[in-house]
Short mmCIF file of C-alpha atoms and ligand atoms in Angstrom, two decimals:
data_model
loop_
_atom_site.label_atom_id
_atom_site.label_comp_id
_atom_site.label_asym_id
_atom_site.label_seq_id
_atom_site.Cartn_x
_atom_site.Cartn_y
_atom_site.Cartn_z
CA UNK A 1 -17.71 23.10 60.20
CA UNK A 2 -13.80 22.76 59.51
CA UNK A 3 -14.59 19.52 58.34
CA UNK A 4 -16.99 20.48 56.02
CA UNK A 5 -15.33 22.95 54.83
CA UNK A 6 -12.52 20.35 54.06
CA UNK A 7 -14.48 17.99 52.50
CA UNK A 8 -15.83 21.01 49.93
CA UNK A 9 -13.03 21.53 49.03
CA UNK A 10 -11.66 17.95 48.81
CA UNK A 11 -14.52 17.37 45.91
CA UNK A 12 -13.40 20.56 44.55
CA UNK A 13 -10.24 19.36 43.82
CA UNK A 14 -11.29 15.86 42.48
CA UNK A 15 -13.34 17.84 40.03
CA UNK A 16 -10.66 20.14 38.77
CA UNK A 17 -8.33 16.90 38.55
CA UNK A 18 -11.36 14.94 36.50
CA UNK A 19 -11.87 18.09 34.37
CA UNK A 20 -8.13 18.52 33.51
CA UNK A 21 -8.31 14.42 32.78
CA UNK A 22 -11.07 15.40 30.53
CA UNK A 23 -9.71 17.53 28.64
CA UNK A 24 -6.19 15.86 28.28
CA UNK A 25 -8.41 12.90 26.78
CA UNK A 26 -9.94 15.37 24.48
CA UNK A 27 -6.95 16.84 23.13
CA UNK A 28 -5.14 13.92 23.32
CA UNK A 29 -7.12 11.65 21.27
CA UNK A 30 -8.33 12.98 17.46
CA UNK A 31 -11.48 12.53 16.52
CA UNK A 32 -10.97 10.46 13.21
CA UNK A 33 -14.54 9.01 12.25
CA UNK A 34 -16.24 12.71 12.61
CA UNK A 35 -12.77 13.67 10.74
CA UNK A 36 -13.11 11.31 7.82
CA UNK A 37 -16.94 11.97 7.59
CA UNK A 38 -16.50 15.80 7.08
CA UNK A 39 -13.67 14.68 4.44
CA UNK A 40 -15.81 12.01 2.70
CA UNK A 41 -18.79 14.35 2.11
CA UNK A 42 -16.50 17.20 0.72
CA UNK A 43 -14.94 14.39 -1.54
CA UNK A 44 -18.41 13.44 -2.67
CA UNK A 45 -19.50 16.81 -3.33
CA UNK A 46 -16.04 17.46 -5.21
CA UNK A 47 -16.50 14.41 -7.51
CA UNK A 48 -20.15 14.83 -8.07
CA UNK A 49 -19.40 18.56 -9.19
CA UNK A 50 -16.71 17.30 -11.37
CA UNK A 51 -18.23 14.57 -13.62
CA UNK A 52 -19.85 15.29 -16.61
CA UNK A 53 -23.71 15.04 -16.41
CA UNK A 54 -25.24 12.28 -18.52
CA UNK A 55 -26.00 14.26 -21.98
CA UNK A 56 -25.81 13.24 -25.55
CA UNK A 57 -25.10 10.19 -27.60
CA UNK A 58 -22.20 9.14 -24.87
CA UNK A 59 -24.88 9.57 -22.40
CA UNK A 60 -24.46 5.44 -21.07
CA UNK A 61 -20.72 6.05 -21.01
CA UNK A 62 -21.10 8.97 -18.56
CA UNK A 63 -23.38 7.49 -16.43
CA UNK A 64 -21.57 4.28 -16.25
CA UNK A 65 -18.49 6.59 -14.93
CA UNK A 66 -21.02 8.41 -12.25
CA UNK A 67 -22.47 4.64 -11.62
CA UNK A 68 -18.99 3.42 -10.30
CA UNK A 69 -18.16 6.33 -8.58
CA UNK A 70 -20.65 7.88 -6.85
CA UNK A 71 -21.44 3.86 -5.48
CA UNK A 72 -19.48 4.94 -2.28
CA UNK A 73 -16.03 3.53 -1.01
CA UNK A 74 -13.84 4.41 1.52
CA UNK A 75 -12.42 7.41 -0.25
CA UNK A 76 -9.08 6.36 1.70
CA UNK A 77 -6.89 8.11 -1.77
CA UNK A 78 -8.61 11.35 -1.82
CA UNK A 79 -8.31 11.68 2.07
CA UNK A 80 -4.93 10.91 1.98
CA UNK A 81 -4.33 13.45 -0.22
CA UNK A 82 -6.13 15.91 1.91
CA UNK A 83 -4.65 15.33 5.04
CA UNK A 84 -0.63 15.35 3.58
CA UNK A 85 -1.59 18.70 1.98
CA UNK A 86 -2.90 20.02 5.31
CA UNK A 87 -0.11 17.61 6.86
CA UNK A 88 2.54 20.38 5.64
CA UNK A 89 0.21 23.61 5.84
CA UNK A 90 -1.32 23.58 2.18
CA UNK A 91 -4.82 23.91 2.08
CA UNK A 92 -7.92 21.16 0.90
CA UNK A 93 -9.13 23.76 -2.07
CA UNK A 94 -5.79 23.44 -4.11
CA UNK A 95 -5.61 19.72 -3.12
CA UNK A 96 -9.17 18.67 -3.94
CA UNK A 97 -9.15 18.45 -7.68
CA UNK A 98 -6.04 15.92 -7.17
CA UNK A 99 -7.75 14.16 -4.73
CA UNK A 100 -11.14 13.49 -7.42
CA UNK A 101 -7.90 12.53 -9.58
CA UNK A 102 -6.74 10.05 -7.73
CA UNK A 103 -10.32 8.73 -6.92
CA UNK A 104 -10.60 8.64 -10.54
CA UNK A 105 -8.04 6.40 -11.89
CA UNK A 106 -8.97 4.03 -8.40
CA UNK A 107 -12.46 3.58 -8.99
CA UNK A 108 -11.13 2.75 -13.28
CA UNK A 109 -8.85 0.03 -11.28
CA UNK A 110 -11.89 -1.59 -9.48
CA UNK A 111 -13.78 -1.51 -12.78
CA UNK A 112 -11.42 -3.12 -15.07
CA UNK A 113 -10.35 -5.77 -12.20
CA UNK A 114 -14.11 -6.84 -12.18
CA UNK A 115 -14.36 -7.21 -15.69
CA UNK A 116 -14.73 -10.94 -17.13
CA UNK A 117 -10.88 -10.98 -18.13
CA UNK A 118 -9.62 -10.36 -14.83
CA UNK A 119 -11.41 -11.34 -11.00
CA UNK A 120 -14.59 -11.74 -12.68
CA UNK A 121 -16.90 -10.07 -9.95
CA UNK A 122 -20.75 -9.11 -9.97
CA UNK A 123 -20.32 -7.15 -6.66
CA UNK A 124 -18.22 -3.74 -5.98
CA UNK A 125 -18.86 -1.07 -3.13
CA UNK A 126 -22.53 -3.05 -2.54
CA UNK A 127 -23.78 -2.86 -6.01
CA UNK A 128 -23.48 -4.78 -9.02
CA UNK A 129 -20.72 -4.18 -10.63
CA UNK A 130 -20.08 -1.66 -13.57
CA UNK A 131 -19.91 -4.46 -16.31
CA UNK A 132 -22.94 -6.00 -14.54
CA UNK A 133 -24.95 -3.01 -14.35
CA UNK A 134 -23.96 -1.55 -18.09
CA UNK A 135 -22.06 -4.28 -19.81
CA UNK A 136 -18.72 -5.49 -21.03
CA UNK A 137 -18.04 -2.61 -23.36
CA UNK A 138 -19.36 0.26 -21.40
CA UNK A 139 -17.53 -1.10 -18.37
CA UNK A 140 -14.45 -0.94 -20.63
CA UNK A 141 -15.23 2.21 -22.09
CA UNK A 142 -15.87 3.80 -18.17
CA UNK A 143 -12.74 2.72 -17.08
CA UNK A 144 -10.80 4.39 -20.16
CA UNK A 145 -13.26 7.43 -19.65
CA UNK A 146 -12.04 7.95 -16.17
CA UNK A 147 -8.55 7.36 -16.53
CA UNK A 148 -7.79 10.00 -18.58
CA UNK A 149 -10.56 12.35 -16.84
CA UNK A 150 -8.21 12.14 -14.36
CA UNK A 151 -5.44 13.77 -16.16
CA UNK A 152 -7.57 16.12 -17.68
CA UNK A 153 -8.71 17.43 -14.01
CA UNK A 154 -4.83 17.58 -13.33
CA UNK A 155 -4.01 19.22 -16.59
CA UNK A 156 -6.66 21.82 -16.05
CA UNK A 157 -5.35 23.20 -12.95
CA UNK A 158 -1.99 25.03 -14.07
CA UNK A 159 -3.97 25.67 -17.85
CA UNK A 160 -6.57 27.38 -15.40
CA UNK A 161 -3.67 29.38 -13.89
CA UNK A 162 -5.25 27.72 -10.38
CA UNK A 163 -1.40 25.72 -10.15
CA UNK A 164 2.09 26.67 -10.32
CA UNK A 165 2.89 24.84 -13.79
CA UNK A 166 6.00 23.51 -12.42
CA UNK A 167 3.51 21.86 -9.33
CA UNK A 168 1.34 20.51 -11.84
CA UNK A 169 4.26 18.85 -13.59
CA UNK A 170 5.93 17.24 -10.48
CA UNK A 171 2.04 16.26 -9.49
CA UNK A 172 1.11 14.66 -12.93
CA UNK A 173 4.61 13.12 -13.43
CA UNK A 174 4.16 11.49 -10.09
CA UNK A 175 0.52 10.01 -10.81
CA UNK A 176 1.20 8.95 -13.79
CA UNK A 177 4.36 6.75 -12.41
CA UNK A 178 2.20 5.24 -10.47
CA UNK A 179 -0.66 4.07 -11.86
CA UNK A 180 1.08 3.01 -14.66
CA UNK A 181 3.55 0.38 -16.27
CA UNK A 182 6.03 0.31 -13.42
CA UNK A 183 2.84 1.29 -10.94
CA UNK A 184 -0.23 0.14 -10.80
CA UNK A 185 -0.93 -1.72 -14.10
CA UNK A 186 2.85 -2.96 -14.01
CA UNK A 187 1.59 -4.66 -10.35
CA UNK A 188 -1.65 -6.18 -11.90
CA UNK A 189 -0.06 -7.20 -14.99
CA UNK A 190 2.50 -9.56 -12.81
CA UNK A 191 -0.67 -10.47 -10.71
CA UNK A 192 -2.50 -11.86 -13.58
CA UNK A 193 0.59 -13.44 -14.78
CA UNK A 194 1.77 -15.02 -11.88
CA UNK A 195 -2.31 -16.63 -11.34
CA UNK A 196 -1.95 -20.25 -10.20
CA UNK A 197 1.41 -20.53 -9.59
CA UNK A 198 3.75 -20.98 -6.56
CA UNK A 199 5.38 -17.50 -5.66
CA UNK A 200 7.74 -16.07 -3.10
CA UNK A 201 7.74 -13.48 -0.89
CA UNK A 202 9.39 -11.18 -3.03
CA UNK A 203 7.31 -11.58 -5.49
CA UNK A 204 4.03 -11.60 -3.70
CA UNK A 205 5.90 -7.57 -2.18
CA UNK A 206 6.26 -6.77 -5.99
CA UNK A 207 2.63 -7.23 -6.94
CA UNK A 208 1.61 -5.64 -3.37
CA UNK A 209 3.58 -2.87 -3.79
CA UNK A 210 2.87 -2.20 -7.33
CA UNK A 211 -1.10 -2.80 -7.70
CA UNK A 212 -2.11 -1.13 -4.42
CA UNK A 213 0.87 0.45 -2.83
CA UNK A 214 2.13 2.68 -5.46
CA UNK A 215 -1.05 4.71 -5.55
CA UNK A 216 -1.82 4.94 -1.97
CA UNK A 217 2.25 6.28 -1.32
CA UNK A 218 1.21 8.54 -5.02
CA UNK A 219 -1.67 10.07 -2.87
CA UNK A 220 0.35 10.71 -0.21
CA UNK A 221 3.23 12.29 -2.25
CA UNK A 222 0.96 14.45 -4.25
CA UNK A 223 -0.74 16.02 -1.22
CA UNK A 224 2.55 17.18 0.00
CA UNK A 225 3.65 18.38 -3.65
CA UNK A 226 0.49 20.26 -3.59
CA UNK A 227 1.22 21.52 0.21
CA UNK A 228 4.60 22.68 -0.75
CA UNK A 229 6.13 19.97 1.48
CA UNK A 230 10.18 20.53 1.89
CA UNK A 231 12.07 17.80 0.50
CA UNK A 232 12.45 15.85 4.37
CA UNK A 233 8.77 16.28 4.08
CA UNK A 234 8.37 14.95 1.28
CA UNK A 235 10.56 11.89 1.85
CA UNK A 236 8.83 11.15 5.51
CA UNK A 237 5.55 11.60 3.51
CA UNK A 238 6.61 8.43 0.89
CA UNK A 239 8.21 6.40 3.25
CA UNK A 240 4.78 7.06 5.62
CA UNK A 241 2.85 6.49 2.16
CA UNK A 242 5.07 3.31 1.07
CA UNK A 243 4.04 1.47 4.45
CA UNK A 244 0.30 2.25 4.75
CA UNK A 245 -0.22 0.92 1.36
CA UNK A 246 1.29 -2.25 2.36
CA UNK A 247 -0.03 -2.54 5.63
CA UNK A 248 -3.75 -1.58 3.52
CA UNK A 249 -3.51 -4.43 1.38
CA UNK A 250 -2.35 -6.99 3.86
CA UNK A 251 -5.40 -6.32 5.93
CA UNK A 252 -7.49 -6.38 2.63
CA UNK A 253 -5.80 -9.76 2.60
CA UNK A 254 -6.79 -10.61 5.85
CA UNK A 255 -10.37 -9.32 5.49
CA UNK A 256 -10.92 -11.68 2.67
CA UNK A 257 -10.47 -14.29 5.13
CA UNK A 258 -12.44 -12.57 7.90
CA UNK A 259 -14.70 -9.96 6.98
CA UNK A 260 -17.89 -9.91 6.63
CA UNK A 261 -19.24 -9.68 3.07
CA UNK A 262 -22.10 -7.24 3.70
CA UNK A 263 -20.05 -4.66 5.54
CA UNK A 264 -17.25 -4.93 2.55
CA UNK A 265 -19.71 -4.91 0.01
CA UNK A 266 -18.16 -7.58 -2.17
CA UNK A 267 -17.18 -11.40 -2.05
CA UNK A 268 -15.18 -12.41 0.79
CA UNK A 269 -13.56 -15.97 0.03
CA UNK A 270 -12.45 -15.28 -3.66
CA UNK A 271 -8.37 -14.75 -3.28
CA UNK A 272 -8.89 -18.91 -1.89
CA UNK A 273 -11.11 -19.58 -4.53
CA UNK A 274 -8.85 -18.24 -7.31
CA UNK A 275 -5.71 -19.98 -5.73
CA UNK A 276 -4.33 -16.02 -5.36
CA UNK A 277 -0.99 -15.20 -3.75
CA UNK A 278 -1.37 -13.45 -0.78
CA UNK A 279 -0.36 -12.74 2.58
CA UNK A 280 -1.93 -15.19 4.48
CA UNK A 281 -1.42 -17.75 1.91
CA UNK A 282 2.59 -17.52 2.19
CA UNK A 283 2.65 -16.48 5.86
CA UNK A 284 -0.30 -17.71 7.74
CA UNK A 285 -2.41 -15.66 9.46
CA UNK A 286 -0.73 -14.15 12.56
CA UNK A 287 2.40 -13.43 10.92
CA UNK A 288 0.35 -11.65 8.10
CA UNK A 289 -1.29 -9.57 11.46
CA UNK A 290 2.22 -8.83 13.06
CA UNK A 291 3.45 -7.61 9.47
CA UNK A 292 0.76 -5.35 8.76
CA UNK A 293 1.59 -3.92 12.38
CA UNK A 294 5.27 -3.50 11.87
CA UNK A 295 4.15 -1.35 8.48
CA UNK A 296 1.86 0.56 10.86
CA UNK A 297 4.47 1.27 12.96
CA UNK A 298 7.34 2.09 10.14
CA UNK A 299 4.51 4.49 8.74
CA UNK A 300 3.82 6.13 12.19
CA UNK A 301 7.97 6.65 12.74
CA UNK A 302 8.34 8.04 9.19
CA UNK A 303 5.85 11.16 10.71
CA UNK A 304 7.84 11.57 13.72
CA UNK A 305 9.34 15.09 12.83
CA UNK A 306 5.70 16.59 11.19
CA UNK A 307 3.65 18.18 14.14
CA UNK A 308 0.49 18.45 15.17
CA UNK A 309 -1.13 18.98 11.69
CA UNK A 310 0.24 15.18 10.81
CA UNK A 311 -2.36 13.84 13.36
CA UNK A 312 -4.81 12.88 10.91
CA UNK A 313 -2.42 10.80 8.75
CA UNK A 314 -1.18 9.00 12.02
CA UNK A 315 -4.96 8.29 13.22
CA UNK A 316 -5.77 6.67 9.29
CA UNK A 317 -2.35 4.41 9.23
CA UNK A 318 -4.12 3.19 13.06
CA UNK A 319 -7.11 2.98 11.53
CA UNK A 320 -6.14 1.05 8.38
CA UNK A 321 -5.35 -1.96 10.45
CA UNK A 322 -8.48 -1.93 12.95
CA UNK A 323 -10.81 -1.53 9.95
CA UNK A 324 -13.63 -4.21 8.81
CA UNK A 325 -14.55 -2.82 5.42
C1 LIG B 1 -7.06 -3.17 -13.66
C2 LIG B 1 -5.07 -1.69 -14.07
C3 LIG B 1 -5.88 -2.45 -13.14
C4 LIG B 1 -5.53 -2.46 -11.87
C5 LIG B 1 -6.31 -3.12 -10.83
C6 LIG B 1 -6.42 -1.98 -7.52
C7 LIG B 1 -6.42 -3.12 -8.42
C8 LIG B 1 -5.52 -3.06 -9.57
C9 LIG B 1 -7.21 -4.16 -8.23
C10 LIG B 1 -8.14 -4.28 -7.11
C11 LIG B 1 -8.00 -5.63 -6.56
C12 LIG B 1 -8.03 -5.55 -5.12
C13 LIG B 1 -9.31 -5.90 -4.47
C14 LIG B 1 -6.92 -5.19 -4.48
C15 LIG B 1 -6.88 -5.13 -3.03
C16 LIG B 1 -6.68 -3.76 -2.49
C17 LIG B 1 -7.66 -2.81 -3.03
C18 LIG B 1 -7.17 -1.89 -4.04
C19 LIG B 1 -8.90 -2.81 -2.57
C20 LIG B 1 -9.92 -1.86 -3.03
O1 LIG B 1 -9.65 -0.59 -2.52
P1 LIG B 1 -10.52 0.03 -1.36
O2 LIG B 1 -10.69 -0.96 -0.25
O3 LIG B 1 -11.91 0.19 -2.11
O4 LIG B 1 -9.96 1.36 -0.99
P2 LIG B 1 -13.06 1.30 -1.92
O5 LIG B 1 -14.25 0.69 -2.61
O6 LIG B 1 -13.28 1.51 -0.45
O7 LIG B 1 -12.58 2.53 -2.61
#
């Protein structure tokens, strides 16, 4: 009887142990695919709400914008800028219309990179793409369209009296930064230039860090604007924001090598085929691997001071380099 008695409570134990395991595990370990779901769907629903509805003699134009970016993506910019509001307390209603922005002038990027004049490519986010589906001068026109939508969204949140103006200044200044001449088009513009030639490593960071990373440490950066992040968190935000970018575009690298064309939805093989600089190319691939870790990790230290509420940005700089798509 002792014995039993013993034993009972021997498994008793062993389940209260396994339990507490449990539920260390749980809290431990954040759930980032249901996390980036939820976020993806309000994204969608914030975009869709935003774009103007195909109506009168621009009608093509504005269905040519919806075409491109309702076709899906990642949404990795408007998350970001989610989660560093929330990062630093702010909420996702202020920080949503940014988010579309910045989802905006991205999807323009992909457009005018596809076009004839630049990569040349029939296939973006599984479909054909925009100058494919609508032609040259639409696809043109789309890009343009959403570009400055963008700005208008921004603009029309302090001339709504729904953003401090002095916010809205500090959170337009810094987009348009970077998608611009010394951002984004500045990066591209050396990237085209530089096509076919022998390049360096410091040139091949210049073009990284200009036509992907500048608006992938923007989205950061404007989340914690938006979130009223104190200037430390504001600095750990960019320095998080400056190394996920790079470490995103030397997997993209990678995955251009490796991936699988049907899961990414476009060409895989084409940075070879156009004799592009990239990682890989100057550094092989393992080295191009252990860089995109160290980034990881130098995005994952700049967080080390935010709590708790910084644990989806740390689960999406982990996820950036496991990803396949
Ligand atoms: C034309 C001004 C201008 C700029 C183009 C972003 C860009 C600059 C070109 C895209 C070329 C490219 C494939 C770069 C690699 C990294 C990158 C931006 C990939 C696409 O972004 P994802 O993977 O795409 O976030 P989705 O479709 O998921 O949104």
């Amino acid at each position: 009887m002792t014995l039993q008695i013993g034993e009972a409570n021997f498994q008793y134990q062993l389940l209260l142990q396994n339990q507490i395991k449990l539920q260390g595990l749980f809290l431990a370990g954040f759930d980032l695919k249901s996390y980036l779901k939820k976020k993806r769907m309000d994204v969608d629903k914030a975009l869709d709400a935003l774009l103007p509805n195909p109506d009168g003699l621009h009608a093509t134009l504005l269905e040519a914008m919806r075409y491109s970016v309702m076709a899906g993506g990642k949404r990795l910019r408007p998350v970001l800028v989610l989660a560093a509001a929330e990062a630093v307390g702010g909420s996702q209603s202020e920080a949503m219309p940014a988010a579309c922005a910045l989802e905006f002038i991205h999807t323009y990027s992909l457009i005018h990179d596809d076009l004839p004049a630049m990569d040349d490519d029939d296939l973006r986010r599984g479909r054909p793409t925009c100058h494919i589906a609508f032609g040259e001068a639409m696809a043109i026109l789309a890009g343009d369209g959403l570009l400055t939508f963008a700005f208008e969204v921004l603009a029309g949140m302090a001339a709504q009296g729904k953003m401090e103006p002095s916010k809205s200044a500090q959170v337009i200044s810094t987009l348009a930064k970077a998608a611009g001449i010394n951002g984004m088009v500045g990066g591209q513009a050396a990237d085209v230039l530089m096509e076919n030639m022998e390049i360096n490593a410091e040139q091949l960071s210049f073009i990284h860090e200009h036509k992907t990373g500048a608006l992938i440490k923007a989205s950061v950066e404007i989340g914690g604007i938006i979130g009223g992040a104190s200037r430390e968190g504001l600095d750990a935000l960019s320095r998080y924001g400056a190394a996920l970018g790079l470490a995103f575009q030397i997997v993209d690298d990678l995955l251009d090598i490796e991936g699988d064309e049907e899961v990414l939805g476009k060409p895989v093989g084409s940075d070879i085929e156009k004799r592009k600089a990239t990682y890989p190319a100057l550094f092989g691939m393992e080295e191009s691997r252990e860089k995109a870790r160290s980034y990881v990790d130098a995005a994952l230290s700049a967080l080390h001071f935010l709590d708790s509420k910084a644990e989806p940005l740390r689960a999406i700089a982990r996820y950036v380099i496991e990803r396949n798509r």
